[in-house]
Amino acid sequence: MRGNKNLEIYIKLFTVLALALLLAYELISGKITYYVHPRYFYGIWGAVVALLVFACSMMGELRRGRHNSNLKPYFLYLLPVVLAILFPAVEGGNGNVAIAQSSKGAESLYGSKNVADTADSKAEDSAWNTDGASTDGDVQDSNGDSAADVQDSNGDSAADIQDSNEGAADIRDSNGDSAADVQDSEEIAGDSTDESSGEAANADEKDRSLKYKNKTGDGAILISDEDFGCWYFELFDFLKDFKGKRYQYTAQVFHMEDLKANQFLAGRYVMTCCALDLMGYGVITESDKSSSLKENEWITVTGTIGEYEYKGSKVPCLKDVVIKKTKAPKEEYVYYYYY
């Protein structure tokens, strides 16, 4: 029994340690950023610690012999390690490139909708209530005429009916006062609702470009790698706010077949979760240097936001462009946090 080794526990221990070391290496080297979003880093470090603890717990089983070990299932756990060695992370992107579309449709060119439609509907409701009040008045007049006829036909009980009508008038006056109070309170509530609606409309119409304030020496607004994802999608949703303003950011060159000879996309690869959803997004850029720029080449681009019609939709574009070649940033991908 002493000569028999537990091959199953050896394979299991090797697999666990290999996975732990692979994850630790990817985290320390920074290559993990090509696979997953940085928000998962703490969870991955936790997995490394858990794997090491699990490996330590198996040390005591190494001296225990075992016959007829079934090793086949453990090779499945080695598959991620083998694949990571054979197919390392692809630096520079996966080649999937697109131009974003506004999530707000036609509103992206003109900002938020006006509340005029809501005001018109409220005016119609008010007119309807006024007409209703006039109808009540007509009914009241007809009732008054009927009461007068009854009074004339019953001369002996006229005084009693008059007293009754006086009491009814008092009740009507009381109800009228209550109705007036209710109407006043409704008017106050209506004014409050209108004010809150106006404040909400003003909040929606806030200029989205104001949040980007860092400027370069030549007066352009600098877009950092951290802000690129948010800036890019807001640029398409609120194009009106950004038109005519000059921006500078680090970008990769993306060429597309359906663009003109003097056009290319200046953008970045954006990751939302992991490498499976990695997509290159860029802004149409007009420059005579377009043909001389290589695919995925790193540049610093400075340009003024304009408007361009692409496949029937109006999208932002960069004009009056200045292009300078630059080195790739430490983290080549942009990680989207705004969802």
GROMACS .gro file of C-alpha atoms in nm:
model
  339
    1MET     CA    1   0.000   0.000   0.000
    2ARG     CA    2   0.291   0.234   0.068
    3GLY     CA    3   0.408   0.209  -0.294
    4ASN     CA    4   0.071   0.309  -0.438
    5LYS     CA    5   0.033   0.679  -0.506
    6ASN     CA    6  -0.296   0.856  -0.528
    7LEU     CA    7  -0.267   0.985  -0.885
    8GLU     CA    8  -0.616   1.129  -0.867
    9ILE     CA    9  -0.525   1.370  -0.587
   10TYR     CA   10  -0.204   1.466  -0.770
   11ILE     CA   11  -0.397   1.557  -1.084
   12LYS     CA   12  -0.657   1.743  -0.879
   13LEU     CA   13  -0.389   1.937  -0.691
   14PHE     CA   14  -0.204   2.024  -1.011
   15THR     CA   15  -0.525   2.147  -1.175
   16VAL     CA   16  -0.620   2.370  -0.881
   17LEU     CA   17  -0.270   2.520  -0.853
   18ALA     CA   18  -0.248   2.574  -1.230
   19LEU     CA   19  -0.579   2.766  -1.232
   20ALA     CA   20  -0.473   2.975  -0.932
   21LEU     CA   21  -0.135   3.062  -1.084
   22LEU     CA   22  -0.289   3.140  -1.424
   23LEU     CA   23  -0.540   3.384  -1.274
   24ALA     CA   24  -0.275   3.545  -1.051
   25TYR     CA   25  -0.040   3.589  -1.349
   26GLU     CA   26  -0.312   3.750  -1.565
   27LEU     CA   27  -0.404   3.989  -1.282
   28ILE     CA   28  -0.045   4.089  -1.200
   29SER     CA   29   0.059   4.130  -1.565
   30GLY     CA   30  -0.253   4.332  -1.648
   31LYS     CA   31  -0.349   4.099  -1.931
   32ILE     CA   32  -0.671   4.017  -1.750
   33THR     CA   33  -0.806   4.347  -1.887
   34TYR     CA   34  -0.829   4.185  -2.230
   35TYR     CA   35  -1.071   3.927  -2.091
   36VAL     CA   36  -1.302   4.088  -1.835
   37HIS     CA   37  -1.420   4.424  -1.701
   38PRO     CA   38  -1.210   4.565  -1.411
   39ARG     CA   39  -1.508   4.554  -1.176
   40TYR     CA   40  -1.458   4.176  -1.157
   41PHE     CA   41  -1.096   4.196  -1.039
   42TYR     CA   42  -1.178   4.166  -0.669
   43GLY     CA   43  -1.387   3.857  -0.735
   44ILE     CA   44  -1.105   3.700  -0.936
   45TRP     CA   45  -0.855   3.768  -0.655
   46GLY     CA   46  -1.103   3.601  -0.421
   47ALA     CA   47  -1.111   3.299  -0.652
   48VAL     CA   48  -0.728   3.278  -0.644
   49VAL     CA   49  -0.729   3.275  -0.264
   50ALA     CA   50  -1.006   3.014  -0.255
   51LEU     CA   51  -0.815   2.788  -0.497
   52LEU     CA   52  -0.496   2.812  -0.289
   53VAL     CA   53  -0.687   2.728   0.029
   54PHE     CA   54  -0.847   2.432  -0.149
   55ALA     CA   55  -0.501   2.314  -0.264
   56CYS     CA   56  -0.364   2.330   0.091
   57SER     CA   57  -0.655   2.123   0.217
   58MET     CA   58  -0.563   1.843  -0.024
   59MET     CA   59  -0.200   1.813   0.090
   60GLY     CA   60  -0.289   1.559   0.358
   61GLU     CA   61  -0.430   1.318   0.100
   62LEU     CA   62  -0.107   1.285  -0.100
   63ARG     CA   63   0.025   0.993   0.109
   64ARG     CA   64  -0.296   0.798   0.093
   65GLY     CA   65  -0.280   0.528  -0.171
   66ARG     CA   66  -0.576   0.458  -0.394
   67HIS     CA   67  -0.652   0.190  -0.652
   68ASN     CA   68  -0.848   0.235  -0.977
   69SER     CA   69  -0.827   0.616  -0.988
   70ASN     CA   70  -1.053   0.774  -1.248
   71LEU     CA   71  -0.848   1.058  -1.398
   72LYS     CA   72  -1.059   1.144  -1.703
   73PRO     CA   73  -1.293   1.401  -1.538
   74TYR     CA   74  -0.997   1.609  -1.414
   75PHE     CA   75  -0.861   1.672  -1.760
   76LEU     CA   76  -1.173   1.875  -1.824
   77TYR     CA   77  -1.065   2.118  -1.550
   78LEU     CA   78  -0.728   2.155  -1.719
   79LEU     CA   79  -0.895   2.270  -2.041
   80PRO     CA   80  -0.911   2.644  -1.943
   81VAL     CA   81  -0.538   2.641  -1.866
   82VAL     CA   82  -0.454   2.476  -2.197
   83LEU     CA   83  -0.676   2.715  -2.396
   84ALA     CA   84  -0.528   3.020  -2.223
   85ILE     CA   85  -0.177   2.904  -2.325
   86LEU     CA   86  -0.269   2.813  -2.683
   87PHE     CA   87  -0.491   3.118  -2.746
   88PRO     CA   88  -0.362   3.418  -2.549
   89ALA     CA   89  -0.549   3.746  -2.532
   90VAL     CA   90  -0.573   3.936  -2.860
   91GLU     CA   91  -0.423   4.279  -2.812
   92GLY     CA   92  -0.560   4.570  -3.014
   93GLY     CA   93  -0.920   4.452  -3.044
   94ASN     CA   94  -1.116   4.185  -3.225
   95GLY     CA   95  -1.197   4.374  -3.546
   96ASN     CA   96  -1.567   4.424  -3.468
   97VAL     CA   97  -1.630   4.793  -3.539
   98ALA     CA   98  -1.955   4.992  -3.553
   99ILE     CA   99  -2.102   5.341  -3.544
  100ALA     CA  100  -2.338   5.388  -3.253
  101GLN     CA  101  -2.698   5.496  -3.300
  102SER     CA  102  -2.888   5.735  -3.079
  103SER     CA  103  -3.113   5.569  -2.824
  104LYS     CA  104  -3.339   5.877  -2.833
  105GLY     CA  105  -3.414   5.884  -3.207
  106ALA     CA  106  -3.494   6.228  -3.350
  107GLU     CA  107  -3.478   6.385  -3.004
  108SER     CA  108  -3.098   6.357  -3.010
  109LEU     CA  109  -3.076   6.655  -3.248
  110TYR     CA  110  -3.316   6.880  -3.065
  111GLY     CA  111  -3.284   6.793  -2.698
  112SER     CA  112  -3.575   6.691  -2.474
  113LYS     CA  113  -3.935   6.731  -2.576
  114ASN     CA  114  -4.124   7.044  -2.475
  115VAL     CA  115  -4.405   7.025  -2.225
  116ALA     CA  116  -4.639   7.223  -2.454
  117ASP     CA  117  -4.840   6.911  -2.536
  118THR     CA  118  -4.897   6.851  -2.166
  119ALA     CA  119  -5.004   7.213  -2.117
  120ASP     CA  120  -5.250   7.188  -2.407
  121SER     CA  121  -5.406   6.876  -2.260
  122LYS     CA  122  -5.441   7.050  -1.924
  123ALA     CA  123  -5.606   7.348  -2.095
  124GLU     CA  124  -5.856   7.113  -2.260
  125ASP     CA  125  -5.934   6.956  -1.921
  126SER     CA  126  -5.986   7.304  -1.776
  127ALA     CA  127  -6.223   7.399  -2.059
  128TRP     CA  128  -6.414   7.075  -2.004
  129ASN     CA  129  -6.455   7.156  -1.633
  130THR     CA  130  -6.580   7.509  -1.721
  131ASP     CA  131  -6.842   7.368  -1.955
  132GLY     CA  132  -6.948   7.129  -1.682
  133ALA     CA  133  -6.992   7.421  -1.441
  134SER     CA  134  -7.219   7.604  -1.692
  135THR     CA  135  -7.434   7.293  -1.727
  136ASP     CA  136  -7.476   7.280  -1.350
  137GLY     CA  137  -7.590   7.641  -1.360
  138ASP     CA  138  -7.851   7.562  -1.623
  139VAL     CA  139  -7.986   7.277  -1.411
  140GLN     CA  140  -7.996   7.505  -1.112
  141ASP     CA  141  -8.199   7.766  -1.308
  142SER     CA  142  -8.446   7.504  -1.426
  143ASN     CA  143  -8.489   7.383  -1.069
  144GLY     CA  144  -8.548   7.738  -0.959
  145ASP     CA  145  -8.823   7.786  -1.219
  146SER     CA  146  -8.988   7.460  -1.115
  147ALA     CA  147  -8.981   7.569  -0.750
  148ALA     CA  148  -9.149   7.900  -0.843
  149ASP     CA  149  -9.428   7.715  -1.029
  150VAL     CA  150  -9.489   7.493  -0.728
  151GLN     CA  151  -9.503   7.800  -0.504
  152ASP     CA  152  -9.763   7.970  -0.727
  153SER     CA  153  -9.983   7.660  -0.749
  154ASN     CA  154  -9.985   7.606  -0.373
  155GLY     CA  155 -10.072   7.948  -0.235
  156ASP     CA  156 -10.165   7.829   0.115
  157SER     CA  157  -9.826   7.655   0.170
  158ALA     CA  158  -9.618   7.925  -0.002
  159ALA     CA  159  -9.464   8.037   0.326
  160ASP     CA  160  -9.362   7.683   0.417
  161ILE     CA  161  -9.210   7.626   0.076
  162GLN     CA  162  -9.031   7.962   0.101
  163ASP     CA  163  -8.887   7.865   0.438
  164SER     CA  164  -8.778   7.533   0.290
  165ASN     CA  165  -8.619   7.707  -0.006
  166GLU     CA  166  -8.438   7.943   0.229
  167GLY     CA  167  -8.295   7.644   0.414
  168ALA     CA  168  -8.195   7.488   0.084
  169ALA     CA  169  -8.031   7.817  -0.014
  170ASP     CA  170  -7.831   7.813   0.308
  171ILE     CA  171  -7.720   7.457   0.232
  172ARG     CA  172  -7.638   7.560  -0.126
  173ASP     CA  173  -7.433   7.854   0.000
  174SER     CA  174  -7.248   7.623   0.234
  175ASN     CA  175  -7.180   7.377  -0.046
  176GLY     CA  176  -7.072   7.662  -0.270
  177ASP     CA  177  -6.819   7.777  -0.012
  178SER     CA  178  -6.688   7.422   0.022
  179ALA     CA  179  -6.668   7.384  -0.354
  180ALA     CA  180  -6.479   7.712  -0.377
  181ASP     CA  181  -6.234   7.590  -0.115
  182VAL     CA  182  -6.184   7.264  -0.304
  183GLN     CA  183  -6.138   7.455  -0.629
  184ASP     CA  184  -5.877   7.680  -0.465
  185SER     CA  185  -5.688   7.380  -0.329
  186GLU     CA  186  -5.701   7.214  -0.672
  187GLU     CA  187  -5.564   7.530  -0.831
  188ILE     CA  188  -5.278   7.536  -0.578
  189ALA     CA  189  -5.205   7.168  -0.644
  190GLY     CA  190  -5.219   7.235  -1.018
  191ASP     CA  191  -4.972   7.522  -0.986
  192SER     CA  192  -4.741   7.300  -0.782
  193THR     CA  193  -4.764   7.024  -1.044
  194ASP     CA  194  -4.689   7.270  -1.322
  195GLU     CA  195  -4.384   7.399  -1.132
  196SER     CA  196  -4.252   7.046  -1.069
  197SER     CA  197  -4.311   6.953  -1.434
  198GLY     CA  198  -4.125   7.263  -1.542
  199GLU     CA  199  -3.833   7.177  -1.314
  200ALA     CA  200  -3.824   6.821  -1.454
  201ALA     CA  201  -3.829   6.956  -1.808
  202ASN     CA  202  -3.544   7.193  -1.726
  203ALA     CA  203  -3.347   6.903  -1.577
  204ASP     CA  204  -3.401   6.698  -1.894
  205GLU     CA  205  -3.293   6.991  -2.110
  206LYS     CA  206  -2.967   7.043  -1.923
  207ASP     CA  207  -2.666   7.076  -2.152
  208ARG     CA  208  -2.492   6.737  -2.131
  209SER     CA  209  -2.165   6.878  -2.266
  210LEU     CA  210  -2.107   7.088  -1.954
  211LYS     CA  211  -1.980   6.792  -1.751
  212TYR     CA  212  -1.666   6.772  -1.967
  213LYS     CA  213  -1.452   7.069  -1.859
  214ASN     CA  214  -1.085   6.966  -1.881
  215LYS     CA  215  -0.926   7.169  -2.159
  216THR     CA  216  -0.601   7.137  -2.350
  217GLY     CA  217  -0.356   7.416  -2.428
  218ASP     CA  218  -0.525   7.503  -2.758
  219GLY     CA  219  -0.868   7.531  -2.598
  220ALA     CA  220  -1.007   7.189  -2.695
  221ILE     CA  221  -1.191   6.986  -2.431
  222LEU     CA  222  -0.989   6.681  -2.327
  223ILE     CA  223  -1.179   6.352  -2.307
  224SER     CA  224  -1.000   6.103  -2.080
  225ASP     CA  225  -1.008   5.727  -2.127
  226GLU     CA  226  -1.238   5.699  -1.825
  227ASP     CA  227  -1.487   5.947  -1.973
  228PHE     CA  228  -1.478   5.825  -2.332
  229GLY     CA  229  -1.757   5.566  -2.299
  230CYS     CA  230  -2.005   5.807  -2.140
  231TRP     CA  231  -1.903   6.097  -2.368
  232TYR     CA  232  -1.934   5.888  -2.683
  233PHE     CA  233  -2.289   5.767  -2.624
  234GLU     CA  234  -2.409   6.104  -2.494
  235LEU     CA  235  -2.261   6.258  -2.809
  236PHE     CA  236  -2.507   6.055  -3.016
  237ASP     CA  237  -2.803   6.104  -2.780
  238PHE     CA  238  -2.756   6.480  -2.730
  239LEU     CA  239  -2.580   6.591  -3.047
  240LYS     CA  240  -2.726   6.941  -3.020
  241ASP     CA  241  -2.535   7.003  -2.696
  242PHE     CA  242  -2.199   6.908  -2.848
  243LYS     CA  243  -2.216   7.061  -3.196
  244GLY     CA  244  -1.957   7.329  -3.263
  245LYS     CA  245  -1.740   7.235  -2.965
  246ARG     CA  246  -1.384   7.112  -3.004
  247TYR     CA  247  -1.261   6.792  -2.838
  248GLN     CA  248  -0.939   6.593  -2.808
  249TYR     CA  249  -0.895   6.226  -2.715
  250THR     CA  250  -0.674   5.923  -2.769
  251ALA     CA  251  -0.814   5.692  -3.036
  252GLN     CA  252  -0.751   5.400  -3.264
  253VAL     CA  253  -0.801   5.420  -3.638
  254PHE     CA  254  -1.089   5.211  -3.775
  255HIS     CA  255  -1.150   5.195  -4.150
  256MET     CA  256  -1.494   5.106  -4.286
  257GLU     CA  257  -1.582   5.023  -4.645
  258ASP     CA  258  -1.895   5.241  -4.657
  259LEU     CA  259  -1.709   5.560  -4.561
  260LYS     CA  260  -1.557   5.806  -4.805
  261ALA     CA  261  -1.189   5.800  -4.899
  262ASN     CA  262  -1.113   6.092  -4.666
  263GLN     CA  263  -1.305   5.944  -4.373
  264PHE     CA  264  -1.230   5.695  -4.095
  265LEU     CA  265  -1.351   5.621  -3.745
  266ALA     CA  266  -1.153   5.763  -3.453
  267GLY     CA  267  -1.261   5.550  -3.161
  268ARG     CA  268  -1.189   5.289  -2.900
  269TYR     CA  269  -1.279   4.932  -2.820
  270VAL     CA  270  -1.545   4.938  -2.548
  271MET     CA  271  -1.608   4.653  -2.304
  272THR     CA  272  -1.923   4.630  -2.094
  273CYS     CA  273  -1.876   4.287  -1.934
  274CYS     CA  274  -1.613   4.068  -2.097
  275ALA     CA  275  -1.434   3.997  -2.425
  276LEU     CA  276  -1.752   3.853  -2.578
  277ASP     CA  277  -1.921   4.196  -2.590
  278LEU     CA  278  -1.609   4.387  -2.697
  279MET     CA  279  -1.694   4.632  -2.976
  280GLY     CA  280  -1.505   4.913  -3.144
  281TYR     CA  281  -1.697   5.242  -3.153
  282GLY     CA  282  -1.579   5.559  -3.322
  283VAL     CA  283  -1.671   5.902  -3.454
  284ILE     CA  284  -1.660   5.965  -3.830
  285THR     CA  285  -1.350   6.178  -3.887
  286GLU     CA  286  -1.275   6.374  -4.202
  287SER     CA  287  -0.906   6.409  -4.287
  288ASP     CA  288  -0.682   6.400  -4.593
  289LYS     CA  289  -0.451   6.171  -4.395
  290SER     CA  290  -0.712   5.897  -4.380
  291SER     CA  291  -0.554   5.678  -4.650
  292SER     CA  292  -0.211   5.694  -4.485
  293LEU     CA  293  -0.334   5.579  -4.143
  294LYS     CA  294  -0.308   5.209  -4.061
  295GLU     CA  295  -0.582   5.001  -3.908
  296ASN     CA  296  -0.575   5.009  -3.524
  297GLU     CA  297  -0.301   5.274  -3.529
  298TRP     CA  298  -0.296   5.490  -3.216
  299ILE     CA  299  -0.346   5.864  -3.261
  300THR     CA  300  -0.438   6.174  -3.068
  301VAL     CA  301  -0.723   6.337  -3.257
  302THR     CA  302  -0.851   6.693  -3.209
  303GLY     CA  303  -1.157   6.814  -3.396
  304THR     CA  304  -1.481   7.011  -3.392
  305ILE     CA  305  -1.810   6.825  -3.362
  306GLY     CA  306  -2.028   6.855  -3.670
  307GLU     CA  307  -2.321   6.667  -3.820
  308TYR     CA  308  -2.312   6.400  -4.092
  309GLU     CA  309  -2.585   6.189  -4.253
  310TYR     CA  310  -2.497   5.822  -4.239
  311LYS     CA  311  -2.741   5.563  -4.375
  312GLY     CA  312  -3.035   5.798  -4.336
  313SER     CA  313  -2.951   5.906  -3.981
  314LYS     CA  314  -2.773   6.218  -3.860
  315VAL     CA  315  -2.464   6.129  -3.660
  316PRO     CA  316  -2.178   6.334  -3.513
  317CYS     CA  317  -1.854   6.377  -3.705
  318LEU     CA  318  -1.519   6.544  -3.646
  319LYS     CA  319  -1.415   6.833  -3.871
  320ASP     CA  320  -1.111   7.064  -3.884
  321VAL     CA  321  -0.910   6.771  -3.754
  322VAL     CA  322  -0.554   6.768  -3.621
  323ILE     CA  323  -0.396   6.421  -3.597
  324LYS     CA  324  -0.083   6.324  -3.406
  325LYS     CA  325   0.054   5.973  -3.368
  326THR     CA  326   0.087   5.844  -3.014
  327LYS     CA  327   0.162   5.531  -2.812
  328ALA     CA  328  -0.099   5.287  -2.693
  329PRO     CA  329  -0.228   5.360  -2.340
  330LYS     CA  330  -0.164   5.118  -2.055
  331GLU     CA  331  -0.523   4.993  -2.081
  332GLU     CA  332  -0.615   4.972  -2.447
  333TYR     CA  333  -0.984   4.907  -2.390
  334VAL     CA  334  -1.241   5.148  -2.255
  335TYR     CA  335  -1.465   5.003  -1.985
  336TYR     CA  336  -1.826   5.118  -1.979
  337TYR     CA  337  -1.973   5.178  -1.632
  338TYR     CA  338  -2.282   5.390  -1.715
  339TYR     CA  339  -2.576   5.146  -1.724
   0.00000   0.00000   0.00000
